């Protein structure tokens, strides 16, 4: 048995604890206003280009997803077919906003190396991941900015995302990109704290 809440408050956390439930997962819910003016352009690291989600690129998105999240607690290890189906069948999934960053220049990393991805749906950034060897190079920032720019160009005024509370580096990136805290989601199970 598990209990989930979409609006975790300190009072709710205390209530769950008083009932013998312990928090096993939590995400910060964040929102960005896309109507506040022109968005800063995506600045891609040298030699990086972007591809949109398609049947031809979906497997490459999964490979970066697995590389980016394999070591995170709770990683489900889904095979490509399952992850691709879950992602593409998301309500409002937008292939044009879902992007793969690719090393296009041979510079020691090898041309064609997939570096990071973002998947997006109507009003949401669903997932962002950067391969370990490409982190801290601006790939994630550029992916998110490009996806947000495409959303705004298509007439969207706001966008939401969830980020694990145990990933403060990602939360800080999202804040720098204009996302603000709007709440917390959490899951609880019976057991000692």
Coordinates of N, CA and C in Angstrom, one line a residue:
X1 N 0.8 -1.2 0.0 CA 0.0 0.0 0.0 C 0.9 1.2 0.0
X2 N 0.5 2.3 -0.8 CA 1.2 3.5 -0.7 C 0.1 4.6 -0.8
X3 N 0.5 5.8 -0.3 CA -0.4 7.0 -0.3 C 0.4 8.1 -1.0
X4 N -0.3 8.7 -1.9 CA 0.3 9.8 -2.7 C -0.5 11.1 -2.4
X5 N 0.3 12.2 -2.4 CA -0.3 13.5 -2.3 C 0.2 14.4 -3.3
X6 N -0.6 15.2 -3.9 CA -0.2 16.2 -4.9 C 0.1 17.5 -4.3
X7 N -0.2 17.7 -3.0 CA 0.1 19.0 -2.3 C 0.6 18.8 -0.9
X8 N 1.8 18.3 -0.8 CA 2.4 18.1 0.5 C 2.7 19.3 1.2
X9 N 2.2 19.4 2.4 CA 2.5 20.5 3.3 C 3.1 20.0 4.6
X10 N 3.7 20.8 5.4 CA 4.3 20.3 6.7 C 3.2 19.6 7.6
X11 N 2.0 20.1 7.6 CA 0.9 19.5 8.3 C 0.6 18.1 7.8
X12 N 0.5 18.0 6.5 CA 0.2 16.7 5.9 C 1.3 15.7 6.1
X13 N 2.6 16.1 6.1 CA 3.7 15.2 6.4 C 3.6 14.7 7.8
X14 N 3.2 15.6 8.8 CA 3.1 15.3 10.2 C 1.9 14.3 10.3
X15 N 0.8 14.5 9.6 CA -0.3 13.6 9.7 C 0.1 12.2 9.2
X16 N 0.7 12.1 8.0 CA 1.2 10.8 7.5 C 2.1 10.1 8.5
X17 N 3.0 10.9 9.1 CA 4.0 10.3 10.0 C 3.2 9.7 11.3
X18 N 2.2 10.5 11.7 CA 1.5 10.1 12.9 C 0.7 8.8 12.6
X19 N 0.5 8.5 11.4 CA -0.3 7.2 11.0 C 0.7 6.1 10.6
X20 N 2.0 6.3 10.9 CA 3.0 5.2 10.6 C 3.4 5.2 9.2
X21 N 3.3 6.3 8.4 CA 3.7 6.3 7.0 C 5.0 7.1 6.9
X22 N 5.9 6.6 6.1 CA 7.2 7.3 5.8 C 7.2 7.7 4.4
X23 N 7.8 8.8 4.2 CA 8.0 9.3 2.8 C 9.0 8.5 2.1
X24 N 8.7 8.1 0.9 CA 9.7 7.3 0.1 C 10.0 8.0 -1.2
X25 N 9.3 9.1 -1.5 CA 9.6 9.8 -2.8 C 9.0 11.2 -2.7
X26 N 9.7 12.2 -3.2 CA 9.1 13.5 -3.3 C 9.6 14.3 -4.4
X27 N 8.8 15.1 -5.0 CA 9.2 16.0 -6.1 C 8.7 17.4 -5.9
X28 N 9.5 18.4 -6.3 CA 9.1 19.8 -6.2 C 8.4 20.0 -7.6
X29 N 7.3 20.7 -7.5 CA 6.5 21.1 -8.6 C 6.9 22.5 -8.9
X30 N 7.2 22.8 -10.2 CA 7.7 24.1 -10.6 C 7.0 24.6 -11.8
X31 N 6.8 25.9 -12.0 CA 6.2 26.5 -13.1 C 7.0 27.7 -13.6
X32 N 6.9 27.9 -15.0 CA 7.6 29.0 -15.6 C 6.5 29.7 -16.5
X33 N 6.6 31.1 -16.5 CA 5.8 31.9 -17.3 C 6.5 32.2 -18.6
X34 N 5.8 31.7 -19.7 CA 6.4 31.9 -21.0 C 6.0 33.2 -21.7
X35 N 5.0 33.9 -21.1 CA 4.5 35.1 -21.7 C 5.1 36.4 -21.2
X36 N 6.2 36.3 -20.4 CA 6.8 37.5 -19.8 C 7.7 38.2 -20.8
X37 N 7.8 37.8 -22.0 CA 8.7 38.4 -22.9 C 9.5 37.4 -23.7
X38 N 10.4 37.9 -24.6 CA 11.2 36.9 -25.4 C 12.1 36.1 -24.5
X39 N 12.1 34.8 -24.8 CA 13.0 33.9 -24.0 C 14.4 34.1 -24.5
X40 N 15.4 33.9 -23.6 CA 16.8 33.9 -24.1 C 17.0 32.7 -25.1
X41 N 17.8 32.9 -26.1 CA 18.0 31.8 -27.1 C 18.8 30.7 -26.4
X42 N 18.6 29.5 -27.0 CA 19.4 28.4 -26.6 C 20.8 28.6 -27.1
X43 N 21.8 28.4 -26.2 CA 23.2 28.6 -26.6 C 23.8 27.2 -26.5
X44 N 24.1 26.6 -27.7 CA 24.6 25.2 -27.7 C 26.1 25.2 -27.6
X45 N 26.6 24.2 -26.9 CA 28.1 24.1 -26.8 C 28.6 23.8 -28.3
X46 N 29.8 24.2 -28.5 CA 30.4 24.1 -29.9 C 30.2 22.7 -30.4
X47 N 29.8 22.5 -31.6 CA 29.8 21.2 -32.2 C 28.5 20.4 -31.9
X48 N 27.5 21.0 -31.2 CA 26.3 20.3 -30.8 C 25.1 20.8 -31.7
X49 N 24.4 19.8 -32.2 CA 23.2 20.1 -32.9 C 22.0 19.4 -32.2
X50 N 20.8 19.6 -32.8 CA 19.6 19.0 -32.1 C 18.8 18.3 -33.1
X51 N 18.2 17.2 -32.7 CA 17.2 16.4 -33.5 C 15.9 16.3 -32.7
X52 N 14.8 16.3 -33.4 CA 13.5 16.1 -32.8 C 13.2 14.6 -32.6
X53 N 12.3 14.3 -31.7 CA 11.8 13.0 -31.5 C 11.1 12.5 -32.8
X54 N 11.4 11.3 -33.2 CA 10.8 10.6 -34.3 C 10.9 9.1 -34.1
X55 N 10.3 8.3 -34.9 CA 10.5 6.9 -34.8 C 11.9 6.5 -35.0
X56 N 12.6 7.3 -35.8 CA 14.0 7.0 -36.1 C 15.0 7.4 -34.9
X57 N 14.6 8.4 -34.1 CA 15.4 8.8 -33.0 C 15.0 8.3 -31.7
X58 N 13.8 7.8 -31.5 CA 13.3 7.4 -30.2 C 14.2 6.5 -29.4
X59 N 14.8 5.5 -30.1 CA 15.7 4.6 -29.4 C 17.0 5.3 -28.9
X60 N 17.4 6.3 -29.6 CA 18.6 7.1 -29.2 C 18.2 7.9 -27.9
X61 N 17.0 8.5 -27.9 CA 16.5 9.1 -26.7 C 16.6 8.2 -25.5
X62 N 16.1 6.9 -25.7 CA 16.1 6.0 -24.6 C 17.5 5.7 -24.1
X63 N 18.4 5.5 -25.1 CA 19.8 5.2 -24.7 C 20.4 6.3 -23.8
X64 N 20.1 7.6 -24.1 CA 20.6 8.7 -23.3 C 19.9 8.7 -21.9
X65 N 18.6 8.4 -22.0 CA 17.8 8.3 -20.7 C 18.4 7.3 -19.8
X66 N 18.7 6.1 -20.3 CA 19.3 5.1 -19.5 C 20.7 5.5 -19.0
X67 N 21.5 6.1 -19.8 CA 22.8 6.5 -19.3 C 22.7 7.6 -18.3
X68 N 21.7 8.5 -18.4 CA 21.6 9.7 -17.5 C 21.0 9.3 -16.2
X69 N 20.1 8.3 -16.1 CA 19.4 8.0 -14.9 C 19.7 6.6 -14.3
X70 N 20.6 5.8 -14.9 CA 20.8 4.4 -14.5 C 21.3 4.4 -13.0
X71 N 22.0 5.4 -12.5 CA 22.6 5.3 -11.2 C 21.7 6.0 -10.2
X72 N 20.5 6.5 -10.6 CA 19.6 7.2 -9.7 C 18.7 6.2 -8.9
X73 N 18.5 6.5 -7.6 CA 17.6 5.6 -6.9 C 16.2 5.5 -7.5
X74 N 15.7 4.3 -7.6 CA 14.4 4.0 -8.2 C 14.4 3.9 -9.7
X75 N 15.5 3.9 -10.3 CA 15.6 3.8 -11.8 C 14.9 2.5 -12.2
X76 N 13.8 2.6 -13.0 CA 13.1 1.3 -13.3 C 13.8 0.4 -14.3
X77 N 14.7 0.9 -15.1 CA 15.4 0.0 -16.0 C 14.5 -0.5 -17.1
X78 N 13.6 0.2 -17.5 CA 12.7 -0.2 -18.6 C 13.4 -0.4 -19.9
X79 N 13.0 -1.5 -20.6 CA 13.6 -1.7 -22.0 C 13.1 -0.5 -22.9
X80 N 13.8 -0.3 -24.0 CA 13.5 0.8 -24.9 C 12.1 0.8 -25.3
X81 N 11.6 -0.4 -25.7 CA 10.2 -0.4 -26.3 C 9.2 0.1 -25.2
X82 N 9.3 -0.3 -24.0 CA 8.4 0.2 -22.9 C 8.6 1.7 -22.7
X83 N 9.8 2.2 -22.5 CA 10.0 3.6 -22.2 C 9.5 4.5 -23.4
X84 N 9.8 4.0 -24.6 CA 9.3 4.8 -25.8 C 7.8 4.9 -25.8
X85 N 7.2 3.7 -25.6 CA 5.7 3.7 -25.6 C 5.1 4.6 -24.5
X86 N 5.7 4.5 -23.3 CA 5.2 5.3 -22.2 C 5.4 6.8 -22.5
X87 N 6.5 7.2 -23.1 CA 6.8 8.6 -23.4 C 5.9 9.1 -24.5
X88 N 5.8 8.4 -25.6 CA 5.1 8.8 -26.8 C 3.6 8.8 -26.5
X89 N 3.1 8.0 -25.6 CA 1.7 7.9 -25.3 C 1.2 8.9 -24.2
X90 N 2.1 9.6 -23.7 CA 1.8 10.6 -22.7 C 0.8 11.6 -23.3
X91 N -0.2 12.0 -22.5 CA -1.2 12.9 -23.0 C -0.5 14.2 -23.4
X92 N -0.8 14.6 -24.6 CA -0.3 15.8 -25.2 C 1.2 15.8 -25.6
X93 N 1.8 14.6 -25.7 CA 3.2 14.5 -26.1 C 3.4 15.3 -27.3
X94 N 4.5 16.0 -27.3 CA 4.9 16.9 -28.5 C 6.3 16.5 -29.0
X95 N 6.3 15.8 -30.1 CA 7.6 15.4 -30.7 C 8.5 16.6 -31.1
X96 N 7.9 17.7 -31.5 CA 8.6 18.9 -31.9 C 9.3 19.6 -30.8
X97 N 8.8 19.4 -29.6 CA 9.4 20.0 -28.4 C 10.3 19.0 -27.7
X98 N 10.4 17.8 -28.1 CA 11.2 16.8 -27.5 C 12.4 16.6 -28.3
X99 N 13.6 16.9 -27.7 CA 14.8 17.1 -28.5 C 16.0 16.3 -27.9
X100 N 16.8 15.9 -28.9 CA 18.1 15.1 -28.6 C 19.3 16.0 -29.0
X101 N 20.2 16.2 -28.1 CA 21.4 16.9 -28.4 C 22.5 15.9 -28.8
X102 N 23.1 16.3 -30.0 CA 24.0 15.3 -30.6 C 25.3 16.1 -30.9
X103 N 26.4 15.4 -30.6 CA 27.7 16.0 -31.0 C 27.8 15.8 -32.5
X104 N 27.9 17.0 -33.2 CA 28.0 16.9 -34.7 C 29.4 17.1 -35.3
X105 N 30.3 17.5 -34.4 CA 31.6 17.8 -34.9 C 32.6 16.8 -34.2
X106 N 33.5 16.3 -35.0 CA 34.5 15.4 -34.4 C 35.5 16.2 -33.6
X107 N 35.5 16.0 -32.3 CA 36.4 16.8 -31.5 C 37.0 16.0 -30.3
X108 N 37.1 14.7 -30.5 CA 37.6 13.8 -29.5 C 36.5 13.0 -28.8
X109 N 35.3 13.6 -28.8 CA 34.1 12.9 -28.3 C 33.5 12.0 -29.4
X110 N 33.7 12.3 -30.6 CA 33.2 11.5 -31.7 C 31.9 12.1 -32.2
X111 N 31.9 12.3 -33.5 CA 30.7 12.9 -34.2 C 29.6 11.9 -34.0
X112 N 28.4 12.4 -33.8 CA 27.2 11.5 -33.6 C 26.9 11.0 -32.2
X113 N 27.8 11.4 -31.2 CA 27.5 11.0 -29.9 C 26.3 11.8 -29.3
X114 N 25.4 11.0 -28.8 CA 24.2 11.6 -28.2 C 24.5 12.1 -26.8
X115 N 24.2 13.3 -26.5 CA 24.6 13.9 -25.2 C 23.5 14.1 -24.2
X116 N 22.3 14.4 -24.6 CA 21.2 14.7 -23.7 C 19.9 14.8 -24.4
X117 N 18.8 14.8 -23.6 CA 17.5 14.9 -24.2 C 16.6 15.6 -23.3
X118 N 15.5 16.1 -23.9 CA 14.3 16.6 -23.2 C 13.1 16.0 -23.9
X119 N 12.1 15.6 -23.1 CA 10.8 15.2 -23.6 C 9.8 16.2 -23.0
X120 N 8.8 16.5 -23.9 CA 7.8 17.5 -23.5 C 6.4 17.1 -23.9
X121 N 5.4 17.6 -23.2 CA 4.0 17.4 -23.5 C 3.3 18.7 -23.4
X122 N 2.1 18.8 -23.7 CA 1.3 20.0 -23.6 C 1.4 20.6 -22.2
X123 N 2.2 21.7 -22.2 CA 2.3 22.4 -20.9 C 3.3 21.9 -19.9
X124 N 4.1 20.8 -20.3 CA 5.0 20.2 -19.4 C 6.3 19.9 -20.0
X125 N 7.4 20.0 -19.2 CA 8.7 19.4 -19.5 C 8.6 18.1 -18.7
X126 N 8.6 17.0 -19.4 CA 8.5 15.7 -18.8 C 9.8 15.2 -18.2
X127 N 10.8 15.1 -19.0 CA 12.1 14.6 -18.6 C 13.2 15.3 -19.2
X128 N 14.3 15.5 -18.5 CA 15.5 16.1 -19.0 C 16.6 15.2 -18.5
X129 N 17.5 14.8 -19.4 CA 18.6 14.0 -19.0 C 19.9 14.3 -19.8
X130 N 21.0 14.3 -19.2 CA 22.3 14.5 -19.8 C 23.2 13.3 -19.5
X131 N 23.8 12.8 -20.5 CA 24.8 11.7 -20.3 C 25.9 12.1 -19.4
X132 N 26.4 11.3 -18.5 CA 27.4 11.7 -17.5 C 28.6 12.4 -18.1
X133 N 29.1 12.0 -19.2 CA 30.3 12.6 -19.8 C 30.0 14.0 -20.4
X134 N 28.7 14.4 -20.5 CA 28.4 15.7 -21.1 C 27.8 16.7 -20.1
X135 N 27.8 16.3 -18.8 CA 27.2 17.2 -17.8 C 28.1 18.4 -17.6
X136 N 27.4 19.5 -17.2 CA 28.1 20.7 -16.8 C 28.7 21.4 -18.0
X137 N 28.2 21.1 -19.2 CA 28.7 21.7 -20.5 C 27.7 22.7 -21.1
X138 N 26.5 22.8 -20.5 CA 25.4 23.6 -21.0 C 24.4 22.9 -21.9
X139 N 24.6 21.6 -22.0 CA 23.6 20.8 -22.8 C 22.2 20.9 -22.3
X140 N 22.1 20.6 -21.0 CA 20.7 20.6 -20.4 C 20.1 22.0 -20.5
X141 N 20.8 23.0 -20.2 CA 20.3 24.4 -20.3 C 19.8 24.7 -21.7
X142 N 20.6 24.3 -22.7 CA 20.2 24.6 -24.1 C 19.0 23.8 -24.5
X143 N 19.0 22.5 -24.1 CA 17.8 21.7 -24.4 C 16.5 22.3 -23.9
X144 N 16.5 22.7 -22.6 CA 15.3 23.3 -22.0 C 15.0 24.6 -22.7
X145 N 15.9 25.4 -22.9 CA 15.6 26.7 -23.6 C 15.0 26.5 -24.9
X146 N 15.6 25.6 -25.7 CA 15.0 25.4 -27.1 C 13.6 24.8 -27.0
X147 N 13.4 23.9 -26.1 CA 12.0 23.3 -25.9 C 11.0 24.4 -25.5
X148 N 11.4 25.3 -24.5 CA 10.6 26.4 -24.1 C 10.3 27.4 -25.2
X149 N 11.3 27.7 -26.0 CA 11.2 28.6 -27.1 C 10.1 28.0 -28.1
X150 N 10.2 26.7 -28.4 CA 9.2 26.1 -29.3 C 7.8 26.1 -28.7
X151 N 7.7 25.9 -27.4 CA 6.4 26.0 -26.7 C 5.8 27.4 -26.9
X152 N 6.6 28.4 -26.6 CA 6.2 29.8 -26.7 C 5.8 30.1 -28.1
X153 N 6.6 29.7 -29.1 CA 6.3 30.0 -30.5 C 4.9 29.3 -30.9
X154 N 4.6 28.2 -30.2 CA 3.3 27.6 -30.5 C 2.2 28.1 -29.7
X155 N 2.4 29.2 -29.0 CA 1.3 29.9 -28.3 C 1.1 29.5 -26.8
X156 N 2.0 28.8 -26.2 CA 1.8 28.4 -24.8 C 2.4 29.5 -23.9
X157 N 1.7 29.7 -22.8 CA 2.0 30.8 -21.9 C 2.7 30.4 -20.6
X158 N 2.5 29.1 -20.3 CA 3.2 28.6 -19.1 C 3.6 27.2 -19.3
X159 N 4.5 26.7 -18.4 CA 5.0 25.3 -18.5 C 5.3 24.9 -17.1
X160 N 5.1 23.6 -16.8 CA 5.3 23.0 -15.5 C 6.3 21.9 -15.7
X161 N 6.9 21.5 -14.5 CA 7.8 20.4 -14.4 C 7.8 19.9 -13.0
X162 N 8.3 18.7 -12.8 CA 8.5 18.1 -11.5 C 10.0 17.7 -11.4
X163 N 10.6 18.0 -10.3 CA 12.0 17.6 -10.1 C 12.2 16.9 -8.7
X164 N 12.9 15.8 -8.7 CA 13.1 15.1 -7.4 C 13.8 16.0 -6.4
X165 N 13.3 15.9 -5.2 CA 13.9 16.7 -4.1 C 15.3 16.4 -3.9
X166 N 15.7 15.1 -4.3 CA 17.1 14.7 -4.1 C 18.0 15.1 -5.3
X167 N 17.5 16.0 -6.1 CA 18.3 16.5 -7.2 C 18.4 18.0 -7.2
X168 N 19.1 18.6 -6.2 CA 19.1 20.1 -6.1 C 19.8 20.7 -7.2
X169 N 20.8 20.1 -7.9 CA 21.4 20.7 -9.0 C 20.4 21.0 -10.2
X170 N 19.6 20.0 -10.5 CA 18.6 20.2 -11.5 C 17.6 21.3 -11.1
X171 N 17.2 21.3 -9.8 CA 16.2 22.3 -9.3 C 16.8 23.7 -9.5
X172 N 18.1 23.8 -9.2 CA 18.8 25.1 -9.3 C 18.8 25.6 -10.8
X173 N 19.1 24.6 -11.7 CA 19.1 25.0 -13.1 C 17.7 25.5 -13.5
X174 N 16.7 24.8 -13.1 CA 15.3 25.2 -13.5 C 15.0 26.6 -12.9
X175 N 15.4 26.9 -11.7 CA 15.2 28.2 -11.2 C 15.9 29.3 -12.0
X176 N 17.1 29.0 -12.4 CA 17.9 29.9 -13.3 C 17.1 30.2 -14.6
X177 N 16.4 29.2 -15.1 CA 15.7 29.3 -16.3 C 14.3 29.9 -16.1
X178 N 13.9 30.3 -14.9 CA 12.7 31.0 -14.7 C 11.6 30.2 -14.1
X179 N 11.9 29.0 -13.7 CA 10.9 28.2 -13.0 C 10.8 28.6 -11.5
X180 N 9.6 28.6 -10.9 CA 9.4 28.9 -9.5 C 8.7 27.8 -8.8
X181 N 9.0 27.6 -7.6 CA 8.3 26.5 -6.7 C 6.8 26.8 -6.7
X182 N 6.0 25.7 -6.9 CA 4.6 25.9 -6.8 C 4.0 24.8 -5.8
X183 N 4.8 23.9 -5.4 CA 4.3 22.9 -4.5 C 5.2 21.7 -4.4
X184 N 4.7 20.6 -3.7 CA 5.5 19.4 -3.6 C 4.5 18.2 -3.7
X185 N 4.9 17.2 -4.4 CA 4.2 15.9 -4.5 C 5.0 14.9 -3.7
X186 N 4.4 13.9 -3.1 CA 5.1 12.9 -2.4 C 4.3 11.6 -2.3
X187 N 5.1 10.5 -2.0 CA 4.5 9.2 -1.9 C 5.0 8.7 -0.5
X188 N 4.1 8.0 0.2 CA 4.4 7.5 1.5 C 4.0 6.0 1.6
X189 N 4.7 5.2 2.4 CA 4.4 3.8 2.6 C 4.5 3.6 4.2
X190 N 3.8 2.5 4.6 CA 3.9 2.2 6.0 C 5.4 1.7 6.4
X191 N 5.8 2.1 7.6 CA 7.1 1.7 8.0 C 7.8 2.7 8.9
X192 N 8.9 2.4 9.5 CA 9.6 3.4 10.3 C 10.1 4.5 9.5
X193 N 10.2 5.7 10.1 CA 10.8 6.9 9.4 C 12.2 6.7 9.2

